[in-house]
Amino acid sequence: GPRMLRLTAELADHWNGGLRAIDEVPALLADLADACAAVGRDPGSMTRSVEVLVRPGDVAGVPAEDREIRGSPATIAAALQAFAALGIDELQVQLRPNSLAGVEAFAPVIEALRSGDYS
C-alpha cells in the first residue's frame, strides 16, 4: 500500500511486486515511481523484481493457474523478456511442477533467453 511504498522509496534498495502478470506491472511501477518522486529519489536507483509462475513442457490436460505463463520455450522466453522491457531487473521464477522435472523442462527456456531466440 501507500505507506509501504513510501518506506520502500525512502529506505530500500530493492522493491518486489510479488506474483504478477505482465499487464499488472506498469501500474505498479508507476506507483513506485510516484513514491520515489515524493521523497526525491530516482526510481532507477532501486532494483525492481516480481515473481512469475511458469509451467514449461507438456501442459496437456493441466488447467492453467492464475497468472501462469506457459507455451513453447520461445513463447515463455518472450513473456519473461517482456518484464525486462518494462523495467523489471529480476524475476523470481516459480516453476510448475516444482520438481526436477519442472527444472528440466525450464532448461530450453533458459537456452532461448541466452540465444535471444524468443521472437
GROMACS .gro file of N, CA and C in nm:
model
  357
    1GLY      N    1   0.081  -0.119   0.000
    1GLY     CA    2   0.000   0.000   0.000
    1GLY      C    3   0.085   0.125   0.000
    2PRO      N    4   0.024   0.240   0.007
    2PRO     CA    5   0.097   0.367   0.001
    2PRO      C    6   0.204   0.384   0.109
    3ARG      N    7   0.175   0.342   0.231
    3ARG     CA    8   0.273   0.357   0.339
    3ARG      C    9   0.398   0.273   0.311
    4MET      N   10   0.378   0.150   0.268
    4MET     CA   11   0.493   0.064   0.239
    4MET      C   12   0.571   0.115   0.118
    5LEU      N   13   0.501   0.168   0.019
    5LEU     CA   14   0.572   0.226  -0.096
    5LEU      C   15   0.657   0.345  -0.053
    6ARG      N   16   0.602   0.429   0.034
    6ARG     CA   17   0.679   0.543   0.083
    6ARG      C   18   0.804   0.496   0.158
    7LEU      N   19   0.786   0.398   0.245
    7LEU     CA   20   0.902   0.344   0.319
    7LEU      C   21   1.002   0.278   0.224
    8THR      N   22   0.952   0.209   0.125
    8THR     CA   23   1.040   0.147   0.025
    8THR      C   24   1.120   0.255  -0.047
    9ALA      N   25   1.050   0.360  -0.090
    9ALA     CA   26   1.118   0.469  -0.161
    9ALA      C   27   1.223   0.537  -0.074
   10GLU      N   28   1.194   0.550   0.053
   10GLU     CA   29   1.288   0.615   0.145
   10GLU      C   30   1.407   0.527   0.182
   11LEU      N   31   1.383   0.397   0.203
   11LEU     CA   32   1.482   0.315   0.272
   11LEU      C   33   1.537   0.195   0.195
   12ALA      N   34   1.466   0.148   0.097
   12ALA     CA   35   1.501   0.019   0.037
   12ALA      C   36   1.593   0.033  -0.084
   13ASP      N   37   1.667  -0.072  -0.108
   13ASP     CA   38   1.748  -0.082  -0.229
   13ASP      C   39   1.681  -0.173  -0.332
   14HIS      N   40   1.577  -0.245  -0.288
   14HIS     CA   41   1.512  -0.345  -0.373
   14HIS      C   42   1.361  -0.340  -0.347
   15TRP      N   43   1.285  -0.341  -0.457
   15TRP     CA   44   1.139  -0.348  -0.448
   15TRP      C   45   1.093  -0.475  -0.518
   16ASN      N   46   1.002  -0.548  -0.455
   16ASN     CA   47   0.944  -0.668  -0.516
   16ASN      C   48   0.794  -0.652  -0.522
   17GLY      N   49   0.739  -0.670  -0.640
   17GLY     CA   50   0.596  -0.654  -0.662
   17GLY      C   51   0.514  -0.777  -0.637
   18GLY      N   52   0.577  -0.887  -0.597
   18GLY     CA   53   0.504  -1.011  -0.572
   18GLY      C   54   0.471  -1.084  -0.702
   19LEU      N   55   0.383  -1.181  -0.692
   19LEU     CA   56   0.342  -1.263  -0.808
   19LEU      C   57   0.253  -1.177  -0.897
   20ARG      N   58   0.297  -1.152  -1.019
   20ARG     CA   59   0.227  -1.060  -1.108
   20ARG      C   60   0.223  -1.110  -1.251
   21ALA      N   61   0.117  -1.072  -1.319
   21ALA     CA   62   0.107  -1.089  -1.464
   21ALA      C   63   0.164  -0.963  -1.527
   22ILE      N   64   0.207  -0.975  -1.651
   22ILE     CA   65   0.271  -0.863  -1.719
   22ILE      C   66   0.184  -0.739  -1.724
   23ASP      N   67   0.055  -0.756  -1.740
   23ASP     CA   68  -0.033  -0.639  -1.751
   23ASP      C   69  -0.053  -0.565  -1.619
   24GLU      N   70  -0.012  -0.623  -1.509
   24GLU     CA   71  -0.021  -0.558  -1.379
   24GLU      C   72   0.101  -0.471  -1.347
   25VAL      N   73   0.210  -0.495  -1.417
   25VAL     CA   74   0.337  -0.433  -1.382
   25VAL      C   75   0.343  -0.282  -1.409
   26PRO      N   76   0.295  -0.231  -1.522
   26PRO     CA   77   0.309  -0.086  -1.545
   26PRO      C   78   0.248  -0.001  -1.434
   27ALA      N   79   0.131  -0.036  -1.386
   27ALA     CA   80   0.069   0.043  -1.279
   27ALA      C   81   0.150   0.035  -1.150
   28LEU      N   82   0.204  -0.083  -1.120
   28LEU     CA   83   0.287  -0.097  -1.000
   28LEU      C   84   0.414  -0.012  -1.010
   29LEU      N   85   0.477  -0.014  -1.126
   29LEU     CA   86   0.598   0.066  -1.144
   29LEU      C   87   0.567   0.215  -1.141
   30ALA      N   88   0.452   0.253  -1.192
   30ALA     CA   89   0.412   0.395  -1.185
   30ALA      C   90   0.392   0.437  -1.040
   31ASP      N   91   0.328   0.353  -0.961
   31ASP     CA   92   0.311   0.383  -0.818
   31ASP      C   93   0.446   0.394  -0.748
   32LEU      N   94   0.537   0.305  -0.782
   32LEU     CA   95   0.671   0.309  -0.723
   32LEU      C   96   0.743   0.438  -0.763
   33ALA      N   97   0.732   0.474  -0.890
   33ALA     CA   98   0.796   0.598  -0.937
   33ALA      C   99   0.738   0.720  -0.867
   34ASP      N  100   0.607   0.720  -0.847
   34ASP     CA  101   0.543   0.831  -0.775
   34ASP      C  102   0.594   0.840  -0.631
   35ALA      N  103   0.606   0.724  -0.566
   35ALA     CA  104   0.655   0.722  -0.428
   35ALA      C  105   0.800   0.771  -0.422
   36CYS      N  106   0.880   0.731  -0.519
   36CYS     CA  107   1.019   0.777  -0.523
   36CYS      C  108   1.026   0.927  -0.547
   37ALA      N  109   0.943   0.976  -0.639
   37ALA     CA  110   0.942   1.120  -0.667
   37ALA      C  111   0.903   1.200  -0.543
   38ALA      N  112   0.812   1.147  -0.465
   38ALA     CA  113   0.766   1.217  -0.344
   38ALA      C  114   0.877   1.234  -0.241
   39VAL      N  115   0.977   1.145  -0.245
   39VAL     CA  116   1.087   1.155  -0.148
   39VAL      C  117   1.217   1.200  -0.216
   40GLY      N  118   1.208   1.240  -0.344
   40GLY     CA  119   1.324   1.290  -0.415
   40GLY      C  120   1.424   1.185  -0.457
   41ARG      N  121   1.374   1.066  -0.486
   41ARG     CA  122   1.463   0.956  -0.524
   41ARG      C  123   1.440   0.915  -0.669
   42ASP      N  124   1.547   0.882  -0.737
   42ASP     CA  125   1.538   0.829  -0.872
   42ASP      C  126   1.493   0.683  -0.862
   43PRO      N  127   1.378   0.645  -0.920
   43PRO     CA  128   1.334   0.506  -0.908
   43PRO      C  129   1.430   0.408  -0.976
   44GLY      N  130   1.512   0.458  -1.067
   44GLY     CA  131   1.611   0.373  -1.131
   44GLY      C  132   1.725   0.332  -1.040
   45SER      N  133   1.732   0.393  -0.922
   45SER     CA  134   1.837   0.358  -0.826
   45SER      C  135   1.800   0.236  -0.743
   46MET      N  136   1.682   0.183  -0.767
   46MET     CA  137   1.632   0.069  -0.690
   46MET      C  138   1.616  -0.052  -0.782
   47THR      N  139   1.658  -0.168  -0.737
   47THR     CA  140   1.634  -0.291  -0.811
   47THR      C  141   1.486  -0.325  -0.800
   48ARG      N  142   1.428  -0.364  -0.914
   48ARG     CA  143   1.285  -0.396  -0.920
   48ARG      C  144   1.268  -0.541  -0.963
   49SER      N  145   1.187  -0.615  -0.888
   49SER     CA  146   1.164  -0.755  -0.920
   49SER      C  147   1.017  -0.791  -0.903
   50VAL      N  148   0.979  -0.898  -0.968
   50VAL     CA  149   0.847  -0.959  -0.948
   50VAL      C  150   0.865  -1.110  -0.955
   51GLU      N  151   0.765  -1.178  -0.909
   51GLU     CA  152   0.761  -1.324  -0.916
   51GLU      C  153   0.671  -1.364  -1.032
   52VAL      N  154   0.711  -1.468  -1.103
   52VAL     CA  155   0.629  -1.520  -1.213
   52VAL      C  156   0.606  -1.669  -1.193
   53LEU      N  157   0.493  -1.714  -1.237
   53LEU     CA  158   0.455  -1.855  -1.230
   53LEU      C  159   0.469  -1.913  -1.370
   54VAL      N  160   0.556  -2.011  -1.387
   54VAL     CA  161   0.587  -2.066  -1.519
   54VAL      C  162   0.563  -2.217  -1.520
   55ARG      N  163   0.492  -2.261  -1.624
   55ARG     CA  164   0.470  -2.404  -1.643
   55ARG      C  165   0.526  -2.442  -1.781
   56PRO      N  166   0.653  -2.485  -1.785
   56PRO     CA  167   0.712  -2.526  -1.912
   56PRO      C  168   0.676  -2.672  -1.944
   57GLY      N  169   0.704  -2.710  -2.065
   57GLY     CA  170   0.687  -2.851  -2.102
   57GLY      C  171   0.543  -2.885  -2.139
   58ASP      N  172   0.512  -3.011  -2.128
   58ASP     CA  173   0.382  -3.064  -2.167
   58ASP      C  174   0.276  -3.018  -2.067
   59VAL      N  175   0.177  -2.946  -2.116
   59VAL     CA  176   0.071  -2.895  -2.029
   59VAL      C  177  -0.064  -2.956  -2.065
   60ALA      N  178  -0.062  -3.058  -2.149
   60ALA     CA  179  -0.187  -3.120  -2.195
   60ALA      C  180  -0.268  -3.168  -2.074
   61GLY      N  181  -0.392  -3.124  -2.069
   61GLY     CA  182  -0.482  -3.167  -1.963
   61GLY      C  183  -0.461  -3.101  -1.829
   62VAL      N  184  -0.368  -3.006  -1.820
   62VAL     CA  185  -0.341  -2.937  -1.694
   62VAL      C  186  -0.403  -2.798  -1.701
   63PRO      N  187  -0.502  -2.769  -1.617
   63PRO     CA  188  -0.562  -2.635  -1.622
   63PRO      C  189  -0.461  -2.528  -1.580
   64ALA      N  190  -0.470  -2.414  -1.642
   64ALA     CA  191  -0.379  -2.303  -1.611
   64ALA      C  192  -0.414  -2.241  -1.476
   65GLU      N  193  -0.312  -2.208  -1.401
   65GLU     CA  194  -0.329  -2.133  -1.277
   65GLU      C  195  -0.336  -1.984  -1.309
   66ASP      N  196  -0.390  -1.907  -1.218
   66ASP     CA  197  -0.396  -1.762  -1.235
   66ASP      C  198  -0.255  -1.708  -1.254
   67ARG      N  199  -0.237  -1.622  -1.352
   67ARG     CA  200  -0.111  -1.554  -1.384
   67ARG      C  201  -0.004  -1.648  -1.439
   68GLU      N  202  -0.039  -1.765  -1.479
   68GLU     CA  203   0.059  -1.864  -1.526
   68GLU      C  204   0.108  -1.831  -1.666
   69ILE      N  205   0.238  -1.848  -1.687
   69ILE     CA  206   0.298  -1.836  -1.819
   69ILE      C  207   0.327  -1.977  -1.867
   70ARG      N  208   0.281  -2.009  -1.986
   70ARG     CA  209   0.304  -2.142  -2.043
   70ARG      C  210   0.314  -2.131  -2.193
   71GLY      N  211   0.361  -2.236  -2.255
   71GLY     CA  212   0.376  -2.238  -2.400
   71GLY      C  213   0.510  -2.297  -2.437
   72SER      N  214   0.551  -2.274  -2.561
   72SER     CA  215   0.680  -2.323  -2.608
   72SER      C  216   0.791  -2.249  -2.533
   73PRO      N  217   0.913  -2.303  -2.538
   73PRO     CA  218   1.025  -2.231  -2.475
   73PRO      C  219   1.039  -2.088  -2.528
   74ALA      N  220   1.021  -2.069  -2.658
   74ALA     CA  221   1.032  -1.934  -2.716
   74ALA      C  222   0.921  -1.844  -2.665
   75THR      N  223   0.801  -1.897  -2.652
   75THR     CA  224   0.687  -1.819  -2.603
   75THR      C  225   0.710  -1.777  -2.458
   76ILE      N  226   0.756  -1.870  -2.377
   76ILE     CA  227   0.783  -1.839  -2.236
   76ILE      C  228   0.897  -1.739  -2.226
   77ALA      N  229   1.003  -1.758  -2.304
   77ALA     CA  230   1.117  -1.666  -2.302
   77ALA      C  231   1.073  -1.525  -2.341
   78ALA      N  232   0.989  -1.514  -2.442
   78ALA     CA  233   0.940  -1.382  -2.484
   78ALA      C  234   0.858  -1.317  -2.373
   79ALA      N  235   0.777  -1.396  -2.305
   79ALA     CA  236   0.697  -1.343  -2.194
   79ALA      C  237   0.787  -1.294  -2.081
   80LEU      N  238   0.891  -1.368  -2.051
   80LEU     CA  239   0.984  -1.328  -1.945
   80LEU      C  240   1.060  -1.203  -1.987
   81GLN      N  241   1.102  -1.196  -2.111
   81GLN     CA  242   1.175  -1.080  -2.163
   81GLN      C  243   1.088  -0.955  -2.159
   82ALA      N  244   0.958  -0.971  -2.174
   82ALA     CA  245   0.867  -0.856  -2.171
   82ALA      C  246   0.872  -0.785  -2.035
   83PHE      N  247   0.897  -0.860  -1.928
   83PHE     CA  248   0.911  -0.797  -1.797
   83PHE      C  249   1.033  -0.705  -1.795
   84ALA      N  250   1.142  -0.751  -1.854
   84ALA     CA  251   1.263  -0.669  -1.859
   84ALA      C  252   1.238  -0.542  -1.939
   85ALA      N  253   1.164  -0.553  -2.047
   85ALA     CA  254   1.134  -0.436  -2.131
   85ALA      C  255   1.055  -0.330  -2.054
   86LEU      N  256   0.982  -0.371  -1.952
   86LEU     CA  257   0.906  -0.277  -1.870
   86LEU      C  258   0.991  -0.214  -1.759
   87GLY      N  259   1.109  -0.270  -1.734
   87GLY     CA  260   1.195  -0.216  -1.629
   87GLY      C  261   1.214  -0.306  -1.510
   88ILE      N  262   1.171  -0.431  -1.523
   88ILE     CA  263   1.194  -0.527  -1.414
   88ILE      C  264   1.336  -0.582  -1.429
   89ASP      N  265   1.412  -0.574  -1.321
   89ASP     CA  266   1.553  -0.616  -1.322
   89ASP      C  267   1.570  -0.765  -1.294
   90GLU      N  268   1.484  -0.820  -1.209
   90GLU     CA  269   1.498  -0.960  -1.168
   90GLU      C  270   1.361  -1.026  -1.165
   91LEU      N  271   1.359  -1.153  -1.202
   91LEU     CA  272   1.238  -1.234  -1.191
   91LEU      C  273   1.264  -1.348  -1.095
   92GLN      N  274   1.169  -1.374  -1.011
   92GLN     CA  275   1.171  -1.492  -0.925
   92GLN      C  276   1.076  -1.591  -0.991
   93VAL      N  277   1.132  -1.698  -1.044
   93VAL     CA  278   1.053  -1.794  -1.121
   93VAL      C  279   1.004  -1.905  -1.029
   94GLN      N  280   0.873  -1.919  -1.027
   94GLN     CA  281   0.809  -2.027  -0.953
   94GLN      C  282   0.765  -2.130  -1.057
   95LEU      N  283   0.829  -2.245  -1.056
   95LEU     CA  284   0.802  -2.348  -1.157
   95LEU      C  285   0.686  -2.438  -1.119
   96ARG      N  286   0.613  -2.479  -1.219
   96ARG     CA  287   0.511  -2.583  -1.206
   96ARG      C  288   0.542  -2.688  -1.310
   97PRO      N  289   0.563  -2.809  -1.275
   97PRO     CA  290   0.569  -2.856  -1.137
   97PRO      C  291   0.699  -2.809  -1.070
   98ASN      N  292   0.693  -2.792  -0.940
   98ASN     CA  293   0.808  -2.753  -0.862
   98ASN      C  294   0.886  -2.880  -0.827
   99SER      N  295   0.959  -2.927  -0.926
   99SER     CA  296   1.029  -3.055  -0.914
   99SER      C  297   1.145  -3.056  -1.010
  100LEU      N  298   1.223  -3.163  -1.006
  100LEU     CA  299   1.332  -3.179  -1.100
  100LEU      C  300   1.278  -3.179  -1.243
  101ALA      N  301   1.163  -3.239  -1.265
  101ALA     CA  302   1.103  -3.240  -1.399
  101ALA      C  303   1.072  -3.097  -1.445
  102GLY      N  304   1.025  -3.013  -1.356
  102GLY     CA  305   0.998  -2.874  -1.390
  102GLY      C  306   1.125  -2.798  -1.426
  103VAL      N  307   1.231  -2.822  -1.349
  103VAL     CA  308   1.360  -2.758  -1.378
  103VAL      C  309   1.412  -2.804  -1.513
  104GLU      N  310   1.403  -2.934  -1.539
  104GLU     CA  311   1.449  -2.986  -1.668
  104GLU      C  312   1.367  -2.930  -1.784
  105ALA      N  313   1.236  -2.914  -1.765
  105ALA     CA  314   1.150  -2.858  -1.869
  105ALA      C  315   1.178  -2.709  -1.890
  106PHE      N  316   1.232  -2.642  -1.789
  106PHE     CA  317   1.263  -2.499  -1.799
  106PHE      C  318   1.396  -2.474  -1.871
  107ALA      N  319   1.483  -2.573  -1.878
  107ALA     CA  320   1.615  -2.556  -1.940
  107ALA      C  321   1.607  -2.499  -2.082
  108PRO      N  322   1.516  -2.546  -2.169
  108PRO     CA  323   1.508  -2.487  -2.303
  108PRO      C  324   1.466  -2.339  -2.302
  109VAL      N  325   1.393  -2.298  -2.200
  109VAL     CA  326   1.355  -2.156  -2.187
  109VAL      C  327   1.481  -2.074  -2.159
  110ILE      N  328   1.564  -2.123  -2.071
  110ILE     CA  329   1.690  -2.053  -2.041
  110ILE      C  330   1.776  -2.044  -2.166
  111GLU      N  331   1.783  -2.152  -2.241
  111GLU     CA  332   1.861  -2.150  -2.366
  111GLU      C  333   1.804  -2.049  -2.465
  112ALA      N  334   1.672  -2.040  -2.475
  112ALA     CA  335   1.609  -1.942  -2.564
  112ALA      C  336   1.643  -1.799  -2.520
  113LEU      N  337   1.642  -1.776  -2.388
  113LEU     CA  338   1.679  -1.643  -2.338
  113LEU      C  339   1.825  -1.612  -2.367
  114ARG      N  340   1.911  -1.708  -2.347
  114ARG     CA  341   2.055  -1.688  -2.373
  114ARG      C  342   2.083  -1.659  -2.520
  115SER      N  343   2.014  -1.730  -2.606
  115SER     CA  344   2.038  -1.717  -2.750
  115SER      C  345   1.963  -1.599  -2.811
  116GLY      N  346   1.865  -1.546  -2.739
  116GLY     CA  347   1.782  -1.439  -2.793
  116GLY      C  348   1.678  -1.489  -2.891
  117ASP      N  349   1.657  -1.621  -2.893
  117ASP     CA  350   1.563  -1.685  -2.987
  117ASP      C  351   1.425  -1.695  -2.923
  118TYR      N  352   1.358  -1.580  -2.911
  118TYR     CA  353   1.226  -1.581  -2.850
  118TYR      C  354   1.130  -1.488  -2.922
  119SER      N  355   1.162  -1.460  -3.044
  119SER     CA  356   1.072  -1.372  -3.119
  119SER      C  357   0.963  -1.450  -3.189
   0.00000   0.00000   0.00000
